[in-house]
mmCIF file of C-alpha atoms in Angstrom:
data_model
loop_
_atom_site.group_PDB
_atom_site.id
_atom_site.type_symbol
_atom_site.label_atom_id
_atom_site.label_comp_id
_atom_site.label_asym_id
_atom_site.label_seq_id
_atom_site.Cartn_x
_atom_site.Cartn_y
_atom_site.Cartn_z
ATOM 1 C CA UNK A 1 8.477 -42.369 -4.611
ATOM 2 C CA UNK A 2 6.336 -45.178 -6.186
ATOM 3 C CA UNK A 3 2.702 -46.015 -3.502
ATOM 4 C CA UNK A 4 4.741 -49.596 -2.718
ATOM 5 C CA UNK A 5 7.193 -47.438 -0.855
ATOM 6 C CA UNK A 6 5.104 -46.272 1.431
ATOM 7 C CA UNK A 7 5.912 -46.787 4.938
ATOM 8 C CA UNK A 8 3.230 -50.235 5.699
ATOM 9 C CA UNK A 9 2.402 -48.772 8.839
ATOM 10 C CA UNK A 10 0.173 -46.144 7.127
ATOM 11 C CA UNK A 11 -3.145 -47.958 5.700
ATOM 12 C CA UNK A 12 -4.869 -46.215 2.522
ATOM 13 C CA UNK A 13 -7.952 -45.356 4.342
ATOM 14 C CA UNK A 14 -5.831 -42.925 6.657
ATOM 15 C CA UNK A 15 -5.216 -40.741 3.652
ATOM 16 C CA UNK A 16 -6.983 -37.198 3.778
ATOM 17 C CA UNK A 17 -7.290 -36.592 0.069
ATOM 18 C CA UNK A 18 -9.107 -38.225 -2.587
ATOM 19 C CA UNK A 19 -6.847 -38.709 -5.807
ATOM 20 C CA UNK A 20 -8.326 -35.682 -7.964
ATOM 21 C CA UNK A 21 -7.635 -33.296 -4.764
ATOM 22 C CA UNK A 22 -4.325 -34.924 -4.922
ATOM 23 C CA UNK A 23 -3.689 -33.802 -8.588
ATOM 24 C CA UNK A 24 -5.062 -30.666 -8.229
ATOM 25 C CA UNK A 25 -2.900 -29.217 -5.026
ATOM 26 C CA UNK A 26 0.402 -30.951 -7.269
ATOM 27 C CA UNK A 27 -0.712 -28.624 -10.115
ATOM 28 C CA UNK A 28 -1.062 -25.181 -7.839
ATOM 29 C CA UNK A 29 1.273 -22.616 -10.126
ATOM 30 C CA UNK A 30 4.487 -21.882 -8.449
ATOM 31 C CA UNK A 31 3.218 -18.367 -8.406
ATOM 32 C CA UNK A 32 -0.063 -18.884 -6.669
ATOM 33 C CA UNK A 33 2.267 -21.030 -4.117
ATOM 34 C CA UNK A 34 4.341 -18.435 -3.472
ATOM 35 C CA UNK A 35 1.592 -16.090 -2.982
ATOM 36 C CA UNK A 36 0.343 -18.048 -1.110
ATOM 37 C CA UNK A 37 3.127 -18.035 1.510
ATOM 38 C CA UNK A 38 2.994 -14.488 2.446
ATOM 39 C CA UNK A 39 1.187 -14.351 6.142
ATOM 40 C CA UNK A 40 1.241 -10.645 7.075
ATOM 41 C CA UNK A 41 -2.141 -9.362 5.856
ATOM 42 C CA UNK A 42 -0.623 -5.600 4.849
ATOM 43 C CA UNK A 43 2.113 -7.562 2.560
ATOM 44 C CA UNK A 44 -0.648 -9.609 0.840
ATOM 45 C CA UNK A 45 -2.385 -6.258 -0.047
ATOM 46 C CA UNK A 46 0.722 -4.140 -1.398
ATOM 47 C CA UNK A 47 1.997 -7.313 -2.934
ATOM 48 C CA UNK A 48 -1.479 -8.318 -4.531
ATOM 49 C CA UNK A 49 -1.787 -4.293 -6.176
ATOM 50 C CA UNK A 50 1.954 -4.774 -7.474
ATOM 51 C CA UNK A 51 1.179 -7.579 -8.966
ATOM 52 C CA UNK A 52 -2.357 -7.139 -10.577
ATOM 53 C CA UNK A 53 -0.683 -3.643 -11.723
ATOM 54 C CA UNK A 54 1.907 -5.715 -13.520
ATOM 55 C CA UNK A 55 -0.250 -7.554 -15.020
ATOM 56 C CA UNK A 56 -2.433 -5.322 -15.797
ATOM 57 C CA UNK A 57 0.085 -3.344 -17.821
ATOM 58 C CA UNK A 58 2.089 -6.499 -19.495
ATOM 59 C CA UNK A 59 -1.586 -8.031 -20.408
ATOM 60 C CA UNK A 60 -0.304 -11.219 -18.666
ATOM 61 C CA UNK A 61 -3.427 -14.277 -18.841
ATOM 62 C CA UNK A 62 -1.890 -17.423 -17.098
ATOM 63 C CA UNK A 63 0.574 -17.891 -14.356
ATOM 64 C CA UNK A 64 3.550 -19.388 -16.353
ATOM 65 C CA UNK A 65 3.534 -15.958 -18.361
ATOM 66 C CA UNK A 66 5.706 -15.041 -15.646
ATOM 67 C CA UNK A 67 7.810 -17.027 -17.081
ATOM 68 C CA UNK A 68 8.670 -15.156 -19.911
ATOM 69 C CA UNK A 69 9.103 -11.653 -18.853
ATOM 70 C CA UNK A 70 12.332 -9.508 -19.388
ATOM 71 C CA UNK A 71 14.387 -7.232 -17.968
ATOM 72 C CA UNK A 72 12.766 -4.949 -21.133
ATOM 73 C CA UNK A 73 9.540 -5.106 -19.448
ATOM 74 C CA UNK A 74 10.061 -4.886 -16.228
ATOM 75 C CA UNK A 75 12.085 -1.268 -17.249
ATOM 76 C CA UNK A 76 8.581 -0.150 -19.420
ATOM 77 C CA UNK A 77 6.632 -1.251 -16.111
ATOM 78 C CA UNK A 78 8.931 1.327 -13.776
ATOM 79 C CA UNK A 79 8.823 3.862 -16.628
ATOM 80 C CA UNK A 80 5.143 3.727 -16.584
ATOM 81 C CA UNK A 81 4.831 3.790 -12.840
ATOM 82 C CA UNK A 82 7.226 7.258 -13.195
ATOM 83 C CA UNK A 83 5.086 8.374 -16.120
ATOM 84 C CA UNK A 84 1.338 7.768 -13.564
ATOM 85 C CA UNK A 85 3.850 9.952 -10.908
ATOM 86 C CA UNK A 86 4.074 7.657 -8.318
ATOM 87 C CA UNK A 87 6.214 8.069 -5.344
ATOM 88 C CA UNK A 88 9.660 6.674 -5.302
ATOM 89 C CA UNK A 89 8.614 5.082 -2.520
ATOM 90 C CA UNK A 90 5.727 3.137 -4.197
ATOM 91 C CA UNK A 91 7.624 2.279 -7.201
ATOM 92 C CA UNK A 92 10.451 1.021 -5.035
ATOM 93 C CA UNK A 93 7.986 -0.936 -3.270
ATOM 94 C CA UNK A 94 6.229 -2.567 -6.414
ATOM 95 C CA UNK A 95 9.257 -3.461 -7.836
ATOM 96 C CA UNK A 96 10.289 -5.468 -4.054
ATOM 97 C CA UNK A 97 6.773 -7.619 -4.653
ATOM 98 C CA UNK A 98 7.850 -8.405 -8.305
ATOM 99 C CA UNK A 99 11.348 -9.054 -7.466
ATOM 100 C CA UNK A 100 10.264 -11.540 -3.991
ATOM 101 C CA UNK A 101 8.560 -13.147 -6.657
ATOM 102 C CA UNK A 102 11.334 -13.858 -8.878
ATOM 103 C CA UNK A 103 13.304 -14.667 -6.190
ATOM 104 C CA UNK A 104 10.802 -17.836 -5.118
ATOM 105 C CA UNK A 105 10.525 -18.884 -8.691
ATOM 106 C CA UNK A 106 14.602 -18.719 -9.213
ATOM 107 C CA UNK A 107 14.749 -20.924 -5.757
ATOM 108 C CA UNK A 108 12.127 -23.489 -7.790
ATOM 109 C CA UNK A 109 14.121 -23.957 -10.743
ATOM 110 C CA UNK A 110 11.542 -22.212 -12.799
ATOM 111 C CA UNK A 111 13.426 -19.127 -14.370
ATOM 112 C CA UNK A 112 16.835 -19.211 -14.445
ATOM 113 C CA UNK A 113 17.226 -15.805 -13.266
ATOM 114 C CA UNK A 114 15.324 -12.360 -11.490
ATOM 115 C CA UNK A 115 15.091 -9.674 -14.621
ATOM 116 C CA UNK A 116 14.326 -7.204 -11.340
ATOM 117 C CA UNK A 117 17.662 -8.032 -10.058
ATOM 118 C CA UNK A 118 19.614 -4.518 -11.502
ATOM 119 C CA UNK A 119 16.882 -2.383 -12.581
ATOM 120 C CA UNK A 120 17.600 0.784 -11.015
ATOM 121 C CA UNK A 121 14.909 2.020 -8.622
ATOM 122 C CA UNK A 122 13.902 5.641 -7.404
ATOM 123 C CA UNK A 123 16.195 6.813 -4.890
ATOM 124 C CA UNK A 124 14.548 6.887 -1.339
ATOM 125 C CA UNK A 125 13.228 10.371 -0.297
ATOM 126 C CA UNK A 126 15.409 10.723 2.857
ATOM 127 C CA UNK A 127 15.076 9.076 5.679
ATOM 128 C CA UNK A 128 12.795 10.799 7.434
ATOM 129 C CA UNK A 129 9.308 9.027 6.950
ATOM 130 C CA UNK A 130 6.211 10.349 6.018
ATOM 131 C CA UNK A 131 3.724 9.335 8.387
ATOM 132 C CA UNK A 132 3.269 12.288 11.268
ATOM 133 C CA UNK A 133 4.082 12.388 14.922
ATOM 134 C CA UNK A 134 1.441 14.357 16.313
ATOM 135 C CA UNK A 135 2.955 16.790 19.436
ATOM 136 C CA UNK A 136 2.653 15.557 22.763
ATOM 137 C CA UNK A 137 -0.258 18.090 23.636
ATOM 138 C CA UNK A 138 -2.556 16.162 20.668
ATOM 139 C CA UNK A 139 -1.566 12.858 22.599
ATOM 140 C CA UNK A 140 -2.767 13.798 25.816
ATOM 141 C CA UNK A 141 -5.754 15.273 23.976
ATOM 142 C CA UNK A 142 -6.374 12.004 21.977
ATOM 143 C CA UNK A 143 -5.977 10.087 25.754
ATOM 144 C CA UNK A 144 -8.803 12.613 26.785
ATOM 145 C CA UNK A 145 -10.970 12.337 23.905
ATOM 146 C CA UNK A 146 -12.885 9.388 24.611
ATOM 147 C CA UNK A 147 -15.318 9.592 27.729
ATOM 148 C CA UNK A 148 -14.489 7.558 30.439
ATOM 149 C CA UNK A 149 -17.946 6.276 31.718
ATOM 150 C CA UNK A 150 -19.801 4.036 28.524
ATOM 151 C CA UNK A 151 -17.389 0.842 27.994
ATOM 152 C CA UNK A 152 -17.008 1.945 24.341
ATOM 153 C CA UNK A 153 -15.429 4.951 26.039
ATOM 154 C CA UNK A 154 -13.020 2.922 28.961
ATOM 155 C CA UNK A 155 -12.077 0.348 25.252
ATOM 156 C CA UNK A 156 -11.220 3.137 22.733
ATOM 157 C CA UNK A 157 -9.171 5.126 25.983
ATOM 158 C CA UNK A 158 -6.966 1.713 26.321
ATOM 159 C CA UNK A 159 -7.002 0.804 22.770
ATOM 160 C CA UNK A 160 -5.221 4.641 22.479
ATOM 161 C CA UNK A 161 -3.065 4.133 25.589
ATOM 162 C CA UNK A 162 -1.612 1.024 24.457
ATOM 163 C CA UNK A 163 -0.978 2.571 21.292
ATOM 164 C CA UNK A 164 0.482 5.595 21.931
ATOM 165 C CA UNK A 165 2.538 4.102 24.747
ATOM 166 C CA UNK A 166 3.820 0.718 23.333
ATOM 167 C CA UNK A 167 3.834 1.598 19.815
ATOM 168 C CA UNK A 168 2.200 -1.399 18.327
ATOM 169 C CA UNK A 169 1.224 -1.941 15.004
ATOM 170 C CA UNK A 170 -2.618 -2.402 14.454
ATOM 171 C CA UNK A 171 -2.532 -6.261 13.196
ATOM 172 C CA UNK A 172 -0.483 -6.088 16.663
ATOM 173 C CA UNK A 173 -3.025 -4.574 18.548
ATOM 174 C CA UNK A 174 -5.745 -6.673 17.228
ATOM 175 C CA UNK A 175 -3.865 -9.804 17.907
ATOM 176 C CA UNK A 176 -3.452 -9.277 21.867
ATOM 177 C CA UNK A 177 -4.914 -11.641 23.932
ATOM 178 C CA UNK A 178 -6.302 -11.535 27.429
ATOM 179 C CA UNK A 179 -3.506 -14.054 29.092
ATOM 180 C CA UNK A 180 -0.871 -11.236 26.787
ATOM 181 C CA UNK A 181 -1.637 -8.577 29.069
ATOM 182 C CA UNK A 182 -1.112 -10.877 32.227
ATOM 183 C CA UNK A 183 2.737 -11.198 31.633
ATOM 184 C CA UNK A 184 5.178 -10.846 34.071
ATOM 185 C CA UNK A 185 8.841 -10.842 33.624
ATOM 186 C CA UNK A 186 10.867 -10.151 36.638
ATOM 187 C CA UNK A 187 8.120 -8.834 38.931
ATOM 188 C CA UNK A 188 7.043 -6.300 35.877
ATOM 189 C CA UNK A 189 3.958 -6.195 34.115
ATOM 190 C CA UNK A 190 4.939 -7.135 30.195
ATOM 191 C CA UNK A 191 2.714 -7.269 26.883
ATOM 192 C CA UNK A 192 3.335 -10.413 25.305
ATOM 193 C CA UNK A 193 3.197 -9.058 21.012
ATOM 194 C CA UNK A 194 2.968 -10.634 18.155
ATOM 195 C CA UNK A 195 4.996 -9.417 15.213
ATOM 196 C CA UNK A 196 5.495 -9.545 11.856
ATOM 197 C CA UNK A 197 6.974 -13.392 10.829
ATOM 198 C CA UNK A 198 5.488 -14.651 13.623
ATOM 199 C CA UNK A 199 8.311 -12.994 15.845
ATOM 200 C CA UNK A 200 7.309 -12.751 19.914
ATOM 201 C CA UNK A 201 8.783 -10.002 22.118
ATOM 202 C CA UNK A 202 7.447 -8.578 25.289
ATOM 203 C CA UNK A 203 7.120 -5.365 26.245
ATOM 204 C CA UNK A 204 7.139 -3.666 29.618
ATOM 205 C CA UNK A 205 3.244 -2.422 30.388
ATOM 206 C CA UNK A 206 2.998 0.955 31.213
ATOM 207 C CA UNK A 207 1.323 1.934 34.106
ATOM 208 C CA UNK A 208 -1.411 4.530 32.289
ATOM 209 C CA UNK A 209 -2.023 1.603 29.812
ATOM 210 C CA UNK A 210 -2.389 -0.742 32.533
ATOM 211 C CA UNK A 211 -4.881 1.206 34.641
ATOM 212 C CA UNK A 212 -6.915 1.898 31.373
ATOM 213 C CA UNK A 213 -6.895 -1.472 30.547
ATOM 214 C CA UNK A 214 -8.005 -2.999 33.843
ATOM 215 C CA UNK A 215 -11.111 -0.420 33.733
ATOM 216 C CA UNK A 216 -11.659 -1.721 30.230
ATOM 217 C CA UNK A 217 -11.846 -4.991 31.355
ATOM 218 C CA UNK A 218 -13.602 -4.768 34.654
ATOM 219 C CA UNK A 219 -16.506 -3.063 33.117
ATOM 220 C CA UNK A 220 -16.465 -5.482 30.001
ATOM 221 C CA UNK A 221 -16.406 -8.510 32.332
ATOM 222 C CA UNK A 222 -13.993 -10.755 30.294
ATOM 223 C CA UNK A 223 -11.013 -10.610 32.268
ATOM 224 C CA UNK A 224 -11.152 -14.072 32.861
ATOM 225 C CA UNK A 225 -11.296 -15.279 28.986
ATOM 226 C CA UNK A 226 -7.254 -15.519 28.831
ATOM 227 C CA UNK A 227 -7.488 -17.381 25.797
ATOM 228 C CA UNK A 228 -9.782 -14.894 24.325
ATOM 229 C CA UNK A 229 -9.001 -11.120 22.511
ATOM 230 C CA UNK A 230 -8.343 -8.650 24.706
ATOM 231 C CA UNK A 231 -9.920 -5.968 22.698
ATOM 232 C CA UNK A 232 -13.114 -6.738 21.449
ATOM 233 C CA UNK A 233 -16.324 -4.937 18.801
ATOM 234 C CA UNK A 234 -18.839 -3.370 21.441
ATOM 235 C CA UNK A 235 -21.681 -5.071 19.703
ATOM 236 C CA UNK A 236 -20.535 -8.456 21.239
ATOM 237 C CA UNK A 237 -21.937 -7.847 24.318
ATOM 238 C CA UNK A 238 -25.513 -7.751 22.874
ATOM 239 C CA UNK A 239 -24.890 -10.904 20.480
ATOM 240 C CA UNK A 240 -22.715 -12.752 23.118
ATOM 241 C CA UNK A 241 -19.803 -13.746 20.870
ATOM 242 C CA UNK A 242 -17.109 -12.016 22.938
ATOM 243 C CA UNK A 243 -14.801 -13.849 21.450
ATOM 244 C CA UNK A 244 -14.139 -11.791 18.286
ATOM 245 C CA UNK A 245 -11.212 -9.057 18.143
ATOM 246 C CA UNK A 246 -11.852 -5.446 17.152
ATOM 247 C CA UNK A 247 -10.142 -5.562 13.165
ATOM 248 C CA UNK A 248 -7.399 -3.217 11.824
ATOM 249 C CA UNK A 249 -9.722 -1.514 10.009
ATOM 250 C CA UNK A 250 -11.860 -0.709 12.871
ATOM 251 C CA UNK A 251 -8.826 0.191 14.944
ATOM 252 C CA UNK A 252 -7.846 3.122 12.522
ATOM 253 C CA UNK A 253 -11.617 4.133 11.800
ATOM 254 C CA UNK A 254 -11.350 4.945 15.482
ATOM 255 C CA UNK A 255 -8.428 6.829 15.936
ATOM 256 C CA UNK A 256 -9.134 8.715 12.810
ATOM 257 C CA UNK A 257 -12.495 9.684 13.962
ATOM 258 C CA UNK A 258 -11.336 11.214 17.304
ATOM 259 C CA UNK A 259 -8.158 12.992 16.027
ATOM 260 C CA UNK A 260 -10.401 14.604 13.221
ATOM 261 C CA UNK A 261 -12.924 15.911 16.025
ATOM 262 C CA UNK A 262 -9.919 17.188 17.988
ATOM 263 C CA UNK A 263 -8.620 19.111 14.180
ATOM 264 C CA UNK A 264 -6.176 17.453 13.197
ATOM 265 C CA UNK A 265 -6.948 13.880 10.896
ATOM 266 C CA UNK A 266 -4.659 11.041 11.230
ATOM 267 C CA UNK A 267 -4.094 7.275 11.081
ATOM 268 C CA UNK A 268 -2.866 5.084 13.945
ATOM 269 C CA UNK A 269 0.330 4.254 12.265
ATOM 270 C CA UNK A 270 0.981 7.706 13.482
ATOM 271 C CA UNK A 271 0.876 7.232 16.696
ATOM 272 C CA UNK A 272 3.480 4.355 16.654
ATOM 273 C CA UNK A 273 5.593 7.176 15.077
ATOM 274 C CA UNK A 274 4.471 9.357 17.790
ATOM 275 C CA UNK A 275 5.783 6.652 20.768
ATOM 276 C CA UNK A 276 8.922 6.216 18.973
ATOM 277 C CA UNK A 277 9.421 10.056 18.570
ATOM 278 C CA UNK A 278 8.818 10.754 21.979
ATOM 279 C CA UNK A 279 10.818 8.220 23.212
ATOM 280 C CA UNK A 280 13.785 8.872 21.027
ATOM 281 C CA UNK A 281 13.065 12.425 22.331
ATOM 282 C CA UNK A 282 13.374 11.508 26.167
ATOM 283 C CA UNK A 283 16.959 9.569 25.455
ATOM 284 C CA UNK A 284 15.893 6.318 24.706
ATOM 285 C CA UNK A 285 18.843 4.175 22.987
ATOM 286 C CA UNK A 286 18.063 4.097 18.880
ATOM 287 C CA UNK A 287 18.489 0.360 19.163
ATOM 288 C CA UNK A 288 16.235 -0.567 22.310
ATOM 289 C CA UNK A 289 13.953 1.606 20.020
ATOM 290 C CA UNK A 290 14.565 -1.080 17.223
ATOM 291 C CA UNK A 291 13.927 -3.754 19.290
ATOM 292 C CA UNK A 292 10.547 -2.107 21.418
ATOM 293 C CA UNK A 293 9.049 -1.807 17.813
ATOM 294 C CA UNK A 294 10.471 -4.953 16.634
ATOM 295 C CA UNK A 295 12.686 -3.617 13.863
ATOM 296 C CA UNK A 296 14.931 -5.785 12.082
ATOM 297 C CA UNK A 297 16.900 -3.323 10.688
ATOM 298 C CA UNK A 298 17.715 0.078 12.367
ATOM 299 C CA UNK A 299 17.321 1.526 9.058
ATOM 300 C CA UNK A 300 13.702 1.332 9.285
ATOM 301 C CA UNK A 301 13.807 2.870 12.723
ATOM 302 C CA UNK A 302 15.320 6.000 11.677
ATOM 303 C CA UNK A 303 12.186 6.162 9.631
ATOM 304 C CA UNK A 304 10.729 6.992 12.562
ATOM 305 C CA UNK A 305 12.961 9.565 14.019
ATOM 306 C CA UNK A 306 11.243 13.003 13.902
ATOM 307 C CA UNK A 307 13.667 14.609 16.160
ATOM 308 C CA UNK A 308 15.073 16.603 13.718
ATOM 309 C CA UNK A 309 12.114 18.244 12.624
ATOM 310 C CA UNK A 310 11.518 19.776 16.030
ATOM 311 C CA UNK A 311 11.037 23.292 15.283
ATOM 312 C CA UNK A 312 12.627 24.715 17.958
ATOM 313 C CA UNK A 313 16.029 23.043 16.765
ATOM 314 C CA UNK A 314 16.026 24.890 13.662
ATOM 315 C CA UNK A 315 18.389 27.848 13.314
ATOM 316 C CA UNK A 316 15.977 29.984 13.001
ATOM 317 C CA UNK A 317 15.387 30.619 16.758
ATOM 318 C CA UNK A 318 19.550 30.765 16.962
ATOM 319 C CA UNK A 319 19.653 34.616 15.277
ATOM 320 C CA UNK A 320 19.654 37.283 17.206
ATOM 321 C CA UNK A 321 19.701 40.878 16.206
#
């Protein structure tokens, strides 16, 4: 569409960018633009190490390189990643970044095909996943850990409650606002979460969370910031930006420093394995499971079934002399 066809209601002093900013976004390599377009912060990272291992190993120099890689290399690339002893899991996952990749340059016109598309992958190592759920008597340990009197103490006991009975993600966690924990849906108190693809759901509070939450709160005196994070660095009350949210990377420095003083060293993914293992373990329905951790596929929910490693399910305990 030629400037003249431009709608006459629109003046040229309205526009936003100057003429060489125009050019240079209309240049931005399909690849960078797909890159671009991935929001959750953990896919960025995996997808960014794929990628700079790729090219790393196929001594690609420019963008359009992409272009001209084969189903040939993308076979030496797995073989490597076998030959370095890397998981199935990890090589399965490196080839998903190339291949989403591929995918958004076929959709573009740019390749005419996705040389992933057919290469075979590692087989998946069960379905059991790796990450641990700790036993219930390490939860209510963990619960207990902090002390209950400094607000550090009162933040870190809620920021563990809501953890280990809601089974949030971290980025999850982080993301929770004030006005989220001030939900109510059908006279019950909900958490309103944000997922992964931007995809809401709410989630019935539990009490123990609740109460630890409200003490959090009360002695942190911003309760009334709805629009602000719920869980927040302690050093913000000496510089008064109480705006800012605790970070991921804060949230598992914490639960890995008090589950390594109580012997046993873990990461807070566990202890959204944990929730779902208990609650699998109490009866809960596999797919209100999939839905409370906001599953798309059940598949990825079984991940998190631990049930069968209980030990006092194994045979074992069955013989009897």
């Amino acid at each position: 569409m030629s400037s003249s066809n431009l709608p006459a209601s629109i003046p040229p002093s309205s526009r936003l960018l100057s003429t060489a900013d125009f050019r240079r976004l209309a240049d931005v390599p399909l690849e960078a633009e797909w890159f671009a377009n991935i929001d959750n912060p953990q896919t960025r990272r995996a997808y960014r190490n794929a990628l700079e291992d790729f090219i790393k190993f196929t001594g690609i120099e420019r963008p359009d390189e992409f272009r001209e890689i084969t189903r040939a290399h993308i076979i030496a690339w797995r073989d490597d990643l076998k030959y370095r002893e890397l998981s199935g899991t990890t090589i399965r996952h490196r080839l998903a970044a190339l291949s989403s990749l591929f995918e958004y340059l076929c959709n573009k016109n740019a390749v005419t095909h996705n040389p992933v598309k057919g290469i075979k992958r590692p087989s998946v190592e069960g379905y059991e996943g790796k990450t641990p759920a700790i036993g219930d008597h390490q939860a209510r340990g963990l619960l207990d850990a902090p002390n209950n009197i400094s607000l550090k103490g009162k933040r870190d006991r809620a920021i563990l409650a809501t953890l280990l009975y809601h089974a949030l993600r971290r980025e999850e966690l982080c993301k929770l606002l004030v006005k989220d924990f001030k939900h109510e849906r059908r006279g019950v108190a909900h958490l309103k979460v944000s997922g992964k693809g931007g995809k809401i759901r709410y989630i019935p509070l539990h009490p123990a969370a609740g109460g630890l939450i409200l003490d959090y709160l009360e002695e942190s005196g911003h309760g009334f910031d709805l629009a602000g994070a719920l869980f927040r660095p302690i050093r913000n009350n000496r510089t008064g930006t109480l705006h800012t949210a605790i970070t991921a990377d804060m949230v598992y420095k914490l639960v890995r420093s008090y589950s390594a003083a109580l012997g046993f060293k873990i990461g807070a993914h566990a202890l959204r394995a944990t929730a779902a293992t208990n609650a699998l373990d109490h009866q809960a329905d596999i797919a209100k499971v999939q839905e409370w951790l906001g599953h798309a596929n059940i598949a990825t929910t079984r991940i998190y079934d631990h049930r069968k490693t209980r030990p006092q399910d194994s045979p074992t305990f069955k013989v009897s002399y």
